Short mmCIF file of C-alpha atoms in Angstrom, two decimals:
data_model
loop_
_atom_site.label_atom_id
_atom_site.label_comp_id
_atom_site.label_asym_id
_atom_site.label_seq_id
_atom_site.Cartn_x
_atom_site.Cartn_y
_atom_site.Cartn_z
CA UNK K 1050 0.00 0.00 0.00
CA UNK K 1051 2.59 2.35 0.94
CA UNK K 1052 4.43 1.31 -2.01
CA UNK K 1053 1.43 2.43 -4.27
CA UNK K 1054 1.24 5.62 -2.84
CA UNK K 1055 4.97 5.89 -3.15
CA UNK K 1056 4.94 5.54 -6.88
CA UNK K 1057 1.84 7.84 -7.77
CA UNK K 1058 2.92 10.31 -5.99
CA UNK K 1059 6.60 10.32 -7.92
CA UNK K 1060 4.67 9.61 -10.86
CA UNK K 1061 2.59 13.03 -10.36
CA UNK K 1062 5.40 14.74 -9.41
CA UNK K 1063 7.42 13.50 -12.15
CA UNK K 1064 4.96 14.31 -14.61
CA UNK K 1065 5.69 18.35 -13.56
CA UNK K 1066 9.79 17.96 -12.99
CA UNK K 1067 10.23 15.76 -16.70
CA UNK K 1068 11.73 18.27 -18.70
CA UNK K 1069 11.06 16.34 -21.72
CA UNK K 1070 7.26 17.71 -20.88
CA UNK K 1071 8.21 21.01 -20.54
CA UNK K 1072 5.10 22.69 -21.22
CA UNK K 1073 3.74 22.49 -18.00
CA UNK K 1074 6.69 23.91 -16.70
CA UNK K 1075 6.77 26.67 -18.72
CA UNK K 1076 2.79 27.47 -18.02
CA UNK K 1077 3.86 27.73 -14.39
CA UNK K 1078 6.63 30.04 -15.40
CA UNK K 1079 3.67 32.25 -17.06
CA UNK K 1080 1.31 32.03 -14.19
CA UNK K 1081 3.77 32.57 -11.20
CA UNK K 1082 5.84 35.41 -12.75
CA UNK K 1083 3.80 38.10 -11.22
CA UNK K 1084 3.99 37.03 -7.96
CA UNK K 1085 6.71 37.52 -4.52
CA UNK K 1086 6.78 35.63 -1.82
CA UNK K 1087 4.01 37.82 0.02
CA UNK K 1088 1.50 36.66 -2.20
CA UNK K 1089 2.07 33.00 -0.93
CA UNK K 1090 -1.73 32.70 -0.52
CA UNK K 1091 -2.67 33.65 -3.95
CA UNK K 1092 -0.11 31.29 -5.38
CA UNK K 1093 -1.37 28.41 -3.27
CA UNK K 1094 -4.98 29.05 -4.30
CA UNK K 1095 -3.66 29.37 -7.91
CA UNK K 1096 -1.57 26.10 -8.06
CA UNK K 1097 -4.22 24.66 -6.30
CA UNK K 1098 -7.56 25.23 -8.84
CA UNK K 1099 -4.94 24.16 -11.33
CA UNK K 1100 -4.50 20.81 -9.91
CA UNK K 1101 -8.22 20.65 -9.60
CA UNK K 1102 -8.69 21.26 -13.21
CA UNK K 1103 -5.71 19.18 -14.07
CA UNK K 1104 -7.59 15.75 -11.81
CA UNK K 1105 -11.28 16.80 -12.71
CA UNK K 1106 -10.60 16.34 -16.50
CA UNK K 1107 -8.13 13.08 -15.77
CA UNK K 1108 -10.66 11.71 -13.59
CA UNK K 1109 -13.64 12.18 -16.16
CA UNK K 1110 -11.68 10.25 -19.09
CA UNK K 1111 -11.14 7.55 -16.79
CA UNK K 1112 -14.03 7.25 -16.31
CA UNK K 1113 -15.27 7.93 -19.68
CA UNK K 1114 -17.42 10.72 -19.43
CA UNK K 1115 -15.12 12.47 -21.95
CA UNK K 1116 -13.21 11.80 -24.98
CA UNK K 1117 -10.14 13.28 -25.97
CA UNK K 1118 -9.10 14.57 -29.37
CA UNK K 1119 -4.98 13.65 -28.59
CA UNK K 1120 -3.82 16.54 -31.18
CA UNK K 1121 -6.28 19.44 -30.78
CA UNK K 1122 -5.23 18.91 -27.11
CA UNK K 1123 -1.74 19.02 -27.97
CA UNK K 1124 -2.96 22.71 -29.79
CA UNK K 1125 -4.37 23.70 -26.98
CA UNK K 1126 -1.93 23.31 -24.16
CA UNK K 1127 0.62 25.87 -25.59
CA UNK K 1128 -2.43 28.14 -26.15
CA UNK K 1129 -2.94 28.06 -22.70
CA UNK K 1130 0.56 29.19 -22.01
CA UNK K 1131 0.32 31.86 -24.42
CA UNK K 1132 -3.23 33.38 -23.08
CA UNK K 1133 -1.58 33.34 -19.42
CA UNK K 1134 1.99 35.01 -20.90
CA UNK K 1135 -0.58 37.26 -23.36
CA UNK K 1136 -2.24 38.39 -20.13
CA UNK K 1137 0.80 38.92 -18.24
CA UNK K 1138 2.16 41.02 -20.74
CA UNK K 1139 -0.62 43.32 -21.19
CA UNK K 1140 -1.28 43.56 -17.44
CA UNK K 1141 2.52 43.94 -16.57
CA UNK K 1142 2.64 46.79 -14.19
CA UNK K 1143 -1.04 47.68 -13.23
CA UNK K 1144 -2.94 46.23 -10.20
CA UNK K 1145 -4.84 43.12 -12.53
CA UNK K 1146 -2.70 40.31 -10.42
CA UNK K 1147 -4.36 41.84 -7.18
CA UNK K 1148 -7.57 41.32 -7.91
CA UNK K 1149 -10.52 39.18 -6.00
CA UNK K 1150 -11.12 35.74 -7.16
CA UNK K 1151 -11.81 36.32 -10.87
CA UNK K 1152 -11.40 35.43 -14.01
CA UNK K 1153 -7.40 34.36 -13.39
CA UNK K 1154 -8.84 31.54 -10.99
CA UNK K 1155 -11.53 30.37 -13.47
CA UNK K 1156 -8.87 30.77 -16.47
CA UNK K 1157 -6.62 28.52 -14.50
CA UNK K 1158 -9.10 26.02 -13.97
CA UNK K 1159 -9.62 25.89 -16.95
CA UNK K 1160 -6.01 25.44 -18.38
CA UNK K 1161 -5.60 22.48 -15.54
CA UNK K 1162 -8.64 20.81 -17.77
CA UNK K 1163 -7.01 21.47 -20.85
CA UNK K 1164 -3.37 20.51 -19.08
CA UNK K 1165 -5.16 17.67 -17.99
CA UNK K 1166 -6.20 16.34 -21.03
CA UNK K 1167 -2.94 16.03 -22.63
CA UNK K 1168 -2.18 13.41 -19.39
CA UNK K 1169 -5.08 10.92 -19.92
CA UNK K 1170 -2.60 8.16 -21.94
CA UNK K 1171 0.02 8.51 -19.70
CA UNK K 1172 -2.16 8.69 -16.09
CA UNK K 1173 -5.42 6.69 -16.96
CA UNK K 1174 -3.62 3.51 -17.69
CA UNK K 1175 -2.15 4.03 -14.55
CA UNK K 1176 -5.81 4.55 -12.86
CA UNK K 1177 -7.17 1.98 -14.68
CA UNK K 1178 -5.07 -0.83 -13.91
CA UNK K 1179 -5.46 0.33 -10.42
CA UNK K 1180 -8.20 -1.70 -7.97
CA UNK K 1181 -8.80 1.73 -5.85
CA UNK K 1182 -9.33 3.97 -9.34
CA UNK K 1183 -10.06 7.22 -6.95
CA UNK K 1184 -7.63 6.79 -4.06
CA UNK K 1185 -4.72 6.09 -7.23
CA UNK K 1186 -5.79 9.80 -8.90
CA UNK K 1187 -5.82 11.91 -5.46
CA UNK K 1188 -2.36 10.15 -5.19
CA UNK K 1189 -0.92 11.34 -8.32
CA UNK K 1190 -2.83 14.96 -7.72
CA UNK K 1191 -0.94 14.99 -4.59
CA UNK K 1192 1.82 14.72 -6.30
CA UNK K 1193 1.11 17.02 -9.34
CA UNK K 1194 0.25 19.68 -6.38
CA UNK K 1195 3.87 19.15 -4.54
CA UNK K 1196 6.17 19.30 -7.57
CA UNK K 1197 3.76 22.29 -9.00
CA UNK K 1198 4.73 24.12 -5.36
CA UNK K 1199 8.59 23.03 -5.46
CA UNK K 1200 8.54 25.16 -9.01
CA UNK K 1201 6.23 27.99 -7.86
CA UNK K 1202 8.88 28.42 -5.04
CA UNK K 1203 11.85 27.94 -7.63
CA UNK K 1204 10.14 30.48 -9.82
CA UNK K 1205 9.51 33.07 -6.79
CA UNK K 1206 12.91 33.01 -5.43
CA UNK K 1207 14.32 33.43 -8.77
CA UNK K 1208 12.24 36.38 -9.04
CA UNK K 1209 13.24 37.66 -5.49
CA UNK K 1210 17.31 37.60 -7.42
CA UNK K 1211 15.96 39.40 -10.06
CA UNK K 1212 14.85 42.24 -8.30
CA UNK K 1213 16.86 42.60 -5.05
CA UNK K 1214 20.14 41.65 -6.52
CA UNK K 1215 19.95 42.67 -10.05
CA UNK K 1216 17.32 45.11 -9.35
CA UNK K 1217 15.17 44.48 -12.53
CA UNK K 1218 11.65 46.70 -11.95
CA UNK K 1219 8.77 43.92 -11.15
CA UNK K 1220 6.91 45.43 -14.61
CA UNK K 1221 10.32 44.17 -16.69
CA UNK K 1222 10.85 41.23 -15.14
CA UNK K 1223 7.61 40.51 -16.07
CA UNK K 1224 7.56 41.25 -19.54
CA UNK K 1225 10.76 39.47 -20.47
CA UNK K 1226 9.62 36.67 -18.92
CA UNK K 1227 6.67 36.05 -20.71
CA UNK K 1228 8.41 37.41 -23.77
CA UNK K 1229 11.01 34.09 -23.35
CA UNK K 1230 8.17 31.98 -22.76
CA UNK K 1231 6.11 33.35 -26.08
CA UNK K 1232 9.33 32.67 -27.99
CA UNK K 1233 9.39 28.83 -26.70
CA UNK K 1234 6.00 28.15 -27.47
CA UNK K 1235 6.17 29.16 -31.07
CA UNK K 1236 7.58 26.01 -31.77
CA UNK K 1237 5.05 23.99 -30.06
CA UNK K 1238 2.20 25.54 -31.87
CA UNK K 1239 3.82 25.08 -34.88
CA UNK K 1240 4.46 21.19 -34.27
CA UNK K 1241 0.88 20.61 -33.90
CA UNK K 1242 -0.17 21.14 -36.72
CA UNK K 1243 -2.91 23.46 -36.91
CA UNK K 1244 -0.69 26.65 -37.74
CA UNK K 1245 0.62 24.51 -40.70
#
């Protein structure tokens, strides 16, 4: 039993810290970028709806409520990450990331279903071959939710460096940020075929 747990929670986990699936990395570069430290709460509550998102939609092709289309899902996860840098650049510098729960919390639930999606191959055989279906997914989303906060705090402190040390203004450090992470998704839209 504890040996289950032990591998579905590295297997969530891994699933975040592969950097052969760097996508999801680089969404959580996009989404975190605005943030410090003090907004530890916001953070949590974002990582968090995106893990939701990210189970709801593995749990519901498991169990075959849904069917997923394998490459308009692979379209749509680096149109995720270019909404979320799209937003970032265009509310770099104003009060947007300060806001009540709103439409970045819904967004992000959103992306964790799209996210989530792209996961069902690799996760529902996983789930499936599993006797305790439910117990397996919370497992992995525990995992998913751990290695999501290890990079949040990467992400932060890296930030912190940026603008103690180097003193880069929080609007700049923004903007090049997403700026990088536009220019690394170019090539994933154009693998998938639809821009072709």
């Amino acid at each position: 039993m504890l040996a289950d747990f032990l591998t579905h929670l590295q297997q969530g986990m891994y699933h975040v810290l592969n950097m052969k699936a760097y996508d999801h990395i680089l969404f959580l570069i996009v989404l975190m970028v605005p943030y410090l430290f003090k907004d530890w709460k916001r953070v949590l509550l974002l990582i968090t709806m995106f893990t939701l998102g990210h189970s709801l939609s593995l749990a519901l092709a498991t169990y075959n409520v849904v069917r997923v289309n394998a490459s308009l899902v692979e379209f749509l996860i680096p149109i995720t990450i270019l909404i979320v840098a799209l937003y970032n650049v265009f509310t770099s510098g104003k009060k947007a990331q300060n806001e009540k729960i709103g439409i970045l919390f819904f967004a992000t639930l959103f992306l964790g279903l799209v996210h989530g999606m792209g996961y069902v191959g690799t996760f529902g055989r996983l789930v499936h071959a599993s006797d305790m279906k439910l117990l397996t997914l919370l497992e992995i989303s525990l995992g998913l939710e751990i290695a999501q906060l290890i990079v949040a705090f990467i992400i932060l402190f890296i930030g912190f460096l940026g603008e103690t040390i180097f003193r880069f203004s929080k609007r700049d450090w923004v903007m090049v940020i997403s700026a990088m992470v536009l220019g690394a998704i170019i090539p994933m839209l154009m693998r998938s075929g639809y821009l072709s």
